[in-house]
mmCIF file of C-alpha atoms in Angstrom:
data_model
loop_
_atom_site.group_PDB
_atom_site.id
_atom_site.type_symbol
_atom_site.label_atom_id
_atom_site.label_comp_id
_atom_site.label_asym_id
_atom_site.label_seq_id
_atom_site.Cartn_x
_atom_site.Cartn_y
_atom_site.Cartn_z
ATOM 1 C CA UNK J 124 0.000 0.000 0.000
ATOM 2 C CA UNK J 125 0.974 3.670 -0.226
ATOM 3 C CA UNK J 126 2.132 3.924 3.391
ATOM 4 C CA UNK J 127 4.592 1.059 3.018
ATOM 5 C CA UNK J 128 5.684 2.315 -0.387
ATOM 6 C CA UNK J 129 6.805 5.619 1.118
ATOM 7 C CA UNK J 130 8.825 3.758 3.752
ATOM 8 C CA UNK J 131 10.867 1.995 1.071
ATOM 9 C CA UNK J 132 13.778 4.226 0.097
ATOM 10 C CA UNK J 133 14.667 1.841 -2.724
ATOM 11 C CA UNK J 134 11.286 2.306 -4.436
ATOM 12 C CA UNK J 135 11.763 3.818 -7.907
ATOM 13 C CA UNK J 136 9.665 6.604 -9.412
ATOM 14 C CA UNK J 137 9.215 8.155 -12.835
ATOM 15 C CA UNK J 138 10.969 11.287 -11.563
ATOM 16 C CA UNK J 139 14.350 10.375 -10.002
ATOM 17 C CA UNK J 140 14.321 13.322 -7.599
ATOM 18 C CA UNK J 141 11.138 11.954 -6.030
ATOM 19 C CA UNK J 142 13.057 8.881 -4.867
ATOM 20 C CA UNK J 143 15.831 11.122 -3.521
ATOM 21 C CA UNK J 144 13.480 13.270 -1.438
ATOM 22 C CA UNK J 145 11.492 10.306 -0.134
ATOM 23 C CA UNK J 146 14.827 8.890 1.010
ATOM 24 C CA UNK J 147 15.621 12.189 2.752
ATOM 25 C CA UNK J 148 12.228 12.265 4.473
ATOM 26 C CA UNK J 149 12.541 8.680 5.668
ATOM 27 C CA UNK J 150 15.721 9.649 7.520
ATOM 28 C CA UNK J 151 13.972 12.326 9.600
ATOM 29 C CA UNK J 152 12.958 10.016 12.447
ATOM 30 C CA UNK J 153 9.218 10.569 11.963
ATOM 31 C CA UNK J 154 6.559 9.858 9.357
ATOM 32 C CA UNK J 155 4.504 13.047 9.352
ATOM 33 C CA UNK J 156 5.350 13.757 5.709
ATOM 34 C CA UNK J 157 3.217 10.760 4.681
ATOM 35 C CA UNK J 158 0.082 12.607 5.801
ATOM 36 C CA UNK J 159 0.573 14.924 2.805
ATOM 37 C CA UNK J 160 2.572 12.662 0.503
ATOM 38 C CA UNK J 161 -0.022 9.890 0.245
ATOM 39 C CA UNK J 162 -2.919 12.020 -1.083
ATOM 40 C CA UNK J 163 -0.588 14.274 -3.092
ATOM 41 C CA UNK J 164 0.962 11.287 -4.874
ATOM 42 C CA UNK J 165 -2.523 10.488 -6.195
ATOM 43 C CA UNK J 166 -3.878 13.975 -6.802
ATOM 44 C CA UNK J 167 -0.851 16.046 -7.854
ATOM 45 C CA UNK J 168 1.021 15.924 -11.136
ATOM 46 C CA UNK J 169 4.614 14.669 -10.786
ATOM 47 C CA UNK J 170 6.230 18.110 -10.784
ATOM 48 C CA UNK J 171 3.923 19.402 -8.039
ATOM 49 C CA UNK J 172 4.366 16.228 -6.003
ATOM 50 C CA UNK J 173 8.146 16.720 -6.060
ATOM 51 C CA UNK J 174 7.736 20.323 -4.894
ATOM 52 C CA UNK J 175 5.515 19.132 -2.065
ATOM 53 C CA UNK J 176 8.174 16.651 -0.902
ATOM 54 C CA UNK J 177 10.778 19.429 -0.874
ATOM 55 C CA UNK J 178 8.407 21.607 1.113
ATOM 56 C CA UNK J 179 7.754 18.793 3.620
ATOM 57 C CA UNK J 180 11.474 18.289 4.156
ATOM 58 C CA UNK J 181 12.033 21.926 5.084
ATOM 59 C CA UNK J 182 8.958 22.255 7.298
ATOM 60 C CA UNK J 183 9.618 18.999 9.187
ATOM 61 C CA UNK J 184 13.357 19.594 9.562
ATOM 62 C CA UNK J 185 13.071 23.184 10.787
ATOM 63 C CA UNK J 186 9.927 22.763 12.895
ATOM 64 C CA UNK J 187 10.397 19.328 14.477
ATOM 65 C CA UNK J 188 13.985 18.142 14.153
ATOM 66 C CA UNK J 189 15.911 21.314 14.953
ATOM 67 C CA UNK J 190 13.603 23.628 16.914
ATOM 68 C CA UNK J 191 11.675 20.684 18.438
ATOM 69 C CA UNK J 192 8.230 22.283 18.331
ATOM 70 C CA UNK J 193 4.938 20.585 19.210
ATOM 71 C CA UNK J 194 4.324 17.520 17.018
ATOM 72 C CA UNK J 195 0.566 17.837 17.470
ATOM 73 C CA UNK J 196 0.527 21.200 15.713
ATOM 74 C CA UNK J 197 2.321 20.003 12.597
ATOM 75 C CA UNK J 198 0.228 16.824 12.559
ATOM 76 C CA UNK J 199 -3.072 18.744 12.763
ATOM 77 C CA UNK J 200 -2.012 21.235 10.105
ATOM 78 C CA UNK J 201 -0.869 18.454 7.771
ATOM 79 C CA UNK J 202 -4.148 16.548 8.254
ATOM 80 C CA UNK J 203 -6.222 19.643 7.471
ATOM 81 C CA UNK J 204 -4.290 20.208 4.252
ATOM 82 C CA UNK J 205 -4.454 16.507 3.349
ATOM 83 C CA UNK J 206 -8.252 16.655 3.485
ATOM 84 C CA UNK J 207 -8.217 19.573 1.040
ATOM 85 C CA UNK J 208 -5.895 17.640 -1.288
ATOM 86 C CA UNK J 209 -8.181 14.592 -1.157
ATOM 87 C CA UNK J 210 -11.202 16.763 -1.944
ATOM 88 C CA UNK J 211 -9.436 18.421 -4.911
ATOM 89 C CA UNK J 212 -9.642 21.832 -3.254
ATOM 90 C CA UNK J 213 -5.906 22.366 -3.696
ATOM 91 C CA UNK J 214 -3.791 20.941 -6.504
ATOM 92 C CA UNK J 215 -0.369 22.611 -6.187
ATOM 93 C CA UNK J 216 2.504 22.763 -3.725
ATOM 94 C CA UNK J 217 2.215 26.553 -3.735
ATOM 95 C CA UNK J 218 -1.288 26.286 -2.258
ATOM 96 C CA UNK J 219 0.014 23.897 0.401
ATOM 97 C CA UNK J 220 2.800 26.342 1.200
ATOM 98 C CA UNK J 221 0.328 29.213 1.604
ATOM 99 C CA UNK J 222 -1.809 27.190 4.021
ATOM 100 C CA UNK J 223 1.119 26.010 6.174
ATOM 101 C CA UNK J 224 3.604 28.875 6.149
ATOM 102 C CA UNK J 225 2.096 31.092 8.846
ATOM 103 C CA UNK J 226 1.665 28.268 11.386
ATOM 104 C CA UNK J 227 4.720 26.122 10.727
ATOM 105 C CA UNK J 228 7.598 27.963 9.124
ATOM 106 C CA UNK J 229 10.564 28.693 11.400
ATOM 107 C CA UNK J 230 12.373 31.868 10.369
ATOM 108 C CA UNK J 231 16.086 31.885 9.571
ATOM 109 C CA UNK J 232 17.193 33.550 12.800
ATOM 110 C CA UNK J 233 15.410 31.058 15.067
ATOM 111 C CA UNK J 234 16.507 28.109 12.926
ATOM 112 C CA UNK J 235 20.166 29.149 12.819
ATOM 113 C CA UNK J 236 20.254 29.720 16.563
ATOM 114 C CA UNK J 237 18.660 26.339 17.321
ATOM 115 C CA UNK J 238 20.903 24.515 14.849
ATOM 116 C CA UNK J 239 23.951 26.075 16.503
ATOM 117 C CA UNK J 240 23.196 24.276 19.779
ATOM 118 C CA UNK J 241 21.437 21.046 18.824
ATOM 119 C CA UNK J 242 22.980 17.675 19.659
ATOM 120 C CA UNK J 243 22.110 14.193 18.435
ATOM 121 C CA UNK J 244 23.514 11.080 20.052
ATOM 122 C CA UNK J 245 25.598 8.867 17.823
ATOM 123 C CA UNK J 246 27.175 6.536 20.374
ATOM 124 C CA UNK J 247 29.242 3.939 18.549
ATOM 125 C CA UNK J 248 31.058 2.658 21.624
ATOM 126 C CA UNK J 249 28.055 2.502 23.972
ATOM 127 C CA UNK J 250 25.090 1.744 21.704
ATOM 128 C CA UNK J 251 22.767 0.705 24.547
ATOM 129 C CA UNK J 252 23.452 3.618 26.855
ATOM 130 C CA UNK J 253 21.843 6.282 24.666
ATOM 131 C CA UNK J 254 19.005 6.573 22.208
ATOM 132 C CA UNK J 255 21.016 6.623 19.007
ATOM 133 C CA UNK J 256 20.179 8.993 16.170
ATOM 134 C CA UNK J 257 22.532 7.404 13.639
ATOM 135 C CA UNK J 258 20.153 7.660 10.683
ATOM 136 C CA UNK J 259 19.319 11.294 11.415
ATOM 137 C CA UNK J 260 22.953 12.338 11.948
ATOM 138 C CA UNK J 261 23.948 10.654 8.708
ATOM 139 C CA UNK J 262 21.106 12.428 6.874
ATOM 140 C CA UNK J 263 22.238 15.849 8.134
ATOM 141 C CA UNK J 264 25.881 15.215 7.228
ATOM 142 C CA UNK J 265 24.964 13.844 3.794
ATOM 143 C CA UNK J 266 22.764 16.851 3.025
ATOM 144 C CA UNK J 267 25.509 19.285 4.055
ATOM 145 C CA UNK J 268 28.137 17.273 2.172
ATOM 146 C CA UNK J 269 26.061 17.299 -1.011
ATOM 147 C CA UNK J 270 25.231 20.984 -0.651
ATOM 148 C CA UNK J 271 28.935 21.847 -0.389
ATOM 149 C CA UNK J 272 29.789 19.558 -3.306
ATOM 150 C CA UNK J 273 27.120 20.932 -5.619
ATOM 151 C CA UNK J 274 27.625 18.166 -8.175
ATOM 152 C CA UNK J 275 28.857 14.556 -7.900
ATOM 153 C CA UNK J 276 26.580 13.980 -4.954
ATOM 154 C CA UNK J 277 26.526 11.042 -2.563
ATOM 155 C CA UNK J 278 23.316 9.023 -2.453
ATOM 156 C CA UNK J 279 21.582 8.517 0.868
ATOM 157 C CA UNK J 280 19.637 5.692 -0.760
ATOM 158 C CA UNK J 281 22.743 3.522 -0.388
ATOM 159 C CA UNK J 282 23.192 4.386 3.294
ATOM 160 C CA UNK J 283 23.057 0.815 4.521
ATOM 161 C CA UNK J 284 25.494 -0.619 2.021
ATOM 162 C CA UNK J 285 28.218 1.914 1.324
ATOM 163 C CA UNK J 286 31.567 2.525 2.985
ATOM 164 C CA UNK J 287 30.722 5.793 4.741
ATOM 165 C CA UNK J 288 30.499 6.276 8.488
ATOM 166 C CA UNK J 289 30.181 9.043 11.066
ATOM 167 C CA UNK J 290 33.442 10.274 12.575
ATOM 168 C CA UNK J 291 33.626 11.757 16.064
ATOM 169 C CA UNK J 292 36.300 14.398 15.448
ATOM 170 C CA UNK J 293 37.164 14.555 19.137
ATOM 171 C CA UNK J 294 36.920 10.933 20.201
ATOM 172 C CA UNK J 295 33.739 9.654 21.769
ATOM 173 C CA UNK J 296 35.912 8.138 24.492
ATOM 174 C CA UNK J 297 37.454 11.521 25.335
ATOM 175 C CA UNK J 298 37.314 12.470 28.994
ATOM 176 C CA UNK J 299 37.964 16.133 28.253
ATOM 177 C CA UNK J 300 34.501 16.701 26.760
ATOM 178 C CA UNK J 301 31.072 16.466 28.314
ATOM 179 C CA UNK J 302 28.362 14.545 26.451
ATOM 180 C CA UNK J 303 26.769 17.941 25.792
ATOM 181 C CA UNK J 304 29.641 18.736 23.416
ATOM 182 C CA UNK J 305 30.781 15.254 22.416
ATOM 183 C CA UNK J 306 27.474 14.608 20.650
ATOM 184 C CA UNK J 307 26.973 17.993 19.045
ATOM 185 C CA UNK J 308 26.878 18.234 15.260
ATOM 186 C CA UNK J 309 30.053 20.315 15.359
ATOM 187 C CA UNK J 310 31.946 17.201 16.433
ATOM 188 C CA UNK J 311 30.752 15.023 13.526
ATOM 189 C CA UNK J 312 31.928 14.481 9.957
ATOM 190 C CA UNK J 313 31.667 11.818 7.267
ATOM 191 C CA UNK J 314 34.548 9.374 6.849
ATOM 192 C CA UNK J 315 35.236 6.124 5.021
ATOM 193 C CA UNK J 316 34.244 3.228 7.260
ATOM 194 C CA UNK J 317 37.600 1.527 6.727
ATOM 195 C CA UNK J 318 39.491 4.712 7.681
ATOM 196 C CA UNK J 319 37.327 5.163 10.758
ATOM 197 C CA UNK J 320 38.012 1.591 11.825
ATOM 198 C CA UNK J 321 41.757 2.077 11.339
ATOM 199 C CA UNK J 322 41.729 5.203 13.488
ATOM 200 C CA UNK J 323 39.750 3.373 16.166
ATOM 201 C CA UNK J 324 42.156 0.445 16.212
ATOM 202 C CA UNK J 325 45.064 2.827 16.674
ATOM 203 C CA UNK J 326 43.261 4.616 19.534
ATOM 204 C CA UNK J 327 44.244 7.883 17.874
ATOM 205 C CA UNK J 328 43.801 11.202 19.648
ATOM 206 C CA UNK J 329 42.572 14.225 17.737
ATOM 207 C CA UNK J 330 46.158 15.478 17.562
ATOM 208 C CA UNK J 331 47.150 12.216 15.871
ATOM 209 C CA UNK J 332 44.133 12.232 13.578
ATOM 210 C CA UNK J 333 44.409 15.804 12.306
ATOM 211 C CA UNK J 334 47.828 15.068 10.789
ATOM 212 C CA UNK J 335 46.963 11.573 9.564
ATOM 213 C CA UNK J 336 46.373 10.456 5.975
ATOM 214 C CA UNK J 337 42.782 9.696 6.966
ATOM 215 C CA UNK J 338 42.133 13.390 7.543
ATOM 216 C CA UNK J 339 44.566 14.927 5.080
ATOM 217 C CA UNK J 340 43.509 12.726 2.131
ATOM 218 C CA UNK J 341 39.804 12.520 2.856
ATOM 219 C CA UNK J 342 37.366 13.274 0.028
ATOM 220 C CA UNK J 343 34.574 14.370 2.377
ATOM 221 C CA UNK J 344 33.969 18.096 2.702
ATOM 222 C CA UNK J 345 32.315 17.745 6.107
ATOM 223 C CA UNK J 346 35.796 16.738 7.278
ATOM 224 C CA UNK J 347 38.223 18.661 5.043
ATOM 225 C CA UNK J 348 36.076 21.777 4.712
ATOM 226 C CA UNK J 349 34.310 23.547 1.896
ATOM 227 C CA UNK J 350 32.342 26.651 1.024
ATOM 228 C CA UNK J 351 29.304 27.716 -0.957
ATOM 229 C CA UNK J 352 27.546 31.035 -1.370
ATOM 230 C CA UNK J 353 30.045 32.730 0.930
ATOM 231 C CA UNK J 354 29.456 30.261 3.771
ATOM 232 C CA UNK J 355 32.581 28.335 4.829
ATOM 233 C CA UNK J 356 33.087 25.171 6.847
ATOM 234 C CA UNK J 357 36.714 25.011 8.028
ATOM 235 C CA UNK J 358 38.710 21.814 7.762
ATOM 236 C CA UNK J 359 38.734 19.795 10.974
ATOM 237 C CA UNK J 360 42.537 19.697 10.671
ATOM 238 C CA UNK J 361 42.672 23.486 10.834
ATOM 239 C CA UNK J 362 41.919 23.293 14.560
ATOM 240 C CA UNK J 363 44.804 22.629 16.954
ATOM 241 C CA UNK J 364 42.354 21.274 19.521
ATOM 242 C CA UNK J 365 38.784 20.109 19.137
ATOM 243 C CA UNK J 366 37.679 21.439 22.486
ATOM 244 C CA UNK J 367 34.284 22.764 23.538
ATOM 245 C CA UNK J 368 34.926 26.242 22.144
ATOM 246 C CA UNK J 369 35.977 24.933 18.724
ATOM 247 C CA UNK J 370 33.104 22.451 18.542
ATOM 248 C CA UNK J 371 30.740 25.364 19.197
ATOM 249 C CA UNK J 372 32.499 27.462 16.552
ATOM 250 C CA UNK J 373 32.361 24.679 13.977
ATOM 251 C CA UNK J 374 28.675 24.102 14.644
ATOM 252 C CA UNK J 375 27.926 27.802 14.183
ATOM 253 C CA UNK J 376 29.512 27.541 10.724
ATOM 254 C CA UNK J 377 27.370 24.486 9.983
ATOM 255 C CA UNK J 378 24.295 26.434 11.106
ATOM 256 C CA UNK J 379 24.978 29.220 8.601
ATOM 257 C CA UNK J 380 25.204 26.624 5.826
ATOM 258 C CA UNK J 381 22.028 24.939 7.095
ATOM 259 C CA UNK J 382 20.034 28.174 6.734
ATOM 260 C CA UNK J 383 20.729 28.180 2.985
ATOM 261 C CA UNK J 384 20.341 24.432 2.570
ATOM 262 C CA UNK J 385 17.030 23.873 4.372
ATOM 263 C CA UNK J 386 15.399 26.875 2.759
ATOM 264 C CA UNK J 387 12.224 27.462 0.769
ATOM 265 C CA UNK J 388 13.800 30.288 -1.220
ATOM 266 C CA UNK J 389 14.086 29.389 -4.867
ATOM 267 C CA UNK J 390 11.773 26.387 -4.525
ATOM 268 C CA UNK J 391 8.892 28.175 -6.270
ATOM 269 C CA UNK J 392 6.625 28.474 -3.268
ATOM 270 C CA UNK J 393 6.758 32.205 -2.656
#
């Protein structure tokens, strides 16, 4: 059925980008997007359905994932719009946008501030101690990586099978950091699984890692740095220490990039 179909990130669609955005939405740790996606997939033409998926990603990510607002509000608003889609009262993503924007859209200032402080547990060494957010952390890093790359993008659809892992820049086992900072986004990057395993086996400190071939020769911009539209993410190796202050600084740079990435500007809704 439609509900199960939208849970399958390997499902193919006539428009390739539809598969990409359904994959993104399935990594957001909730299924609210399906409230709109199921009726829209039946009622909307393909181009409008794709726009609706893009809109859902931004609303859900800003409203629920980062600023952690009330789930009941987004659920009720989505249900009200879904009824209108089912009844053929609205037929475009622009109409959906107009109905949801006032209640659900988080402005750039609030979003950037919340993103600057958010943390998500990815606890590789103690998987049973915390509620892991591996899928969500990987989604955020992939989206930022692909935004910085522009072209030649990595596919989240292959998340379970490829050789990419999440690197704790300052080690998860570090005693110099509190969990508050150890599990902040500013302390994460993408890395080849084999490189990450090699670093772990060598029990490398950040000082060791920053000068290693695994950091210096990495292809991943979330680790070696990148820039787009005047927003820059410094290389992890550019820091002498990855202490609390530098993790905060790095996350503030990520937040500036996130404002442009998870944006409705240019998506033909305004």
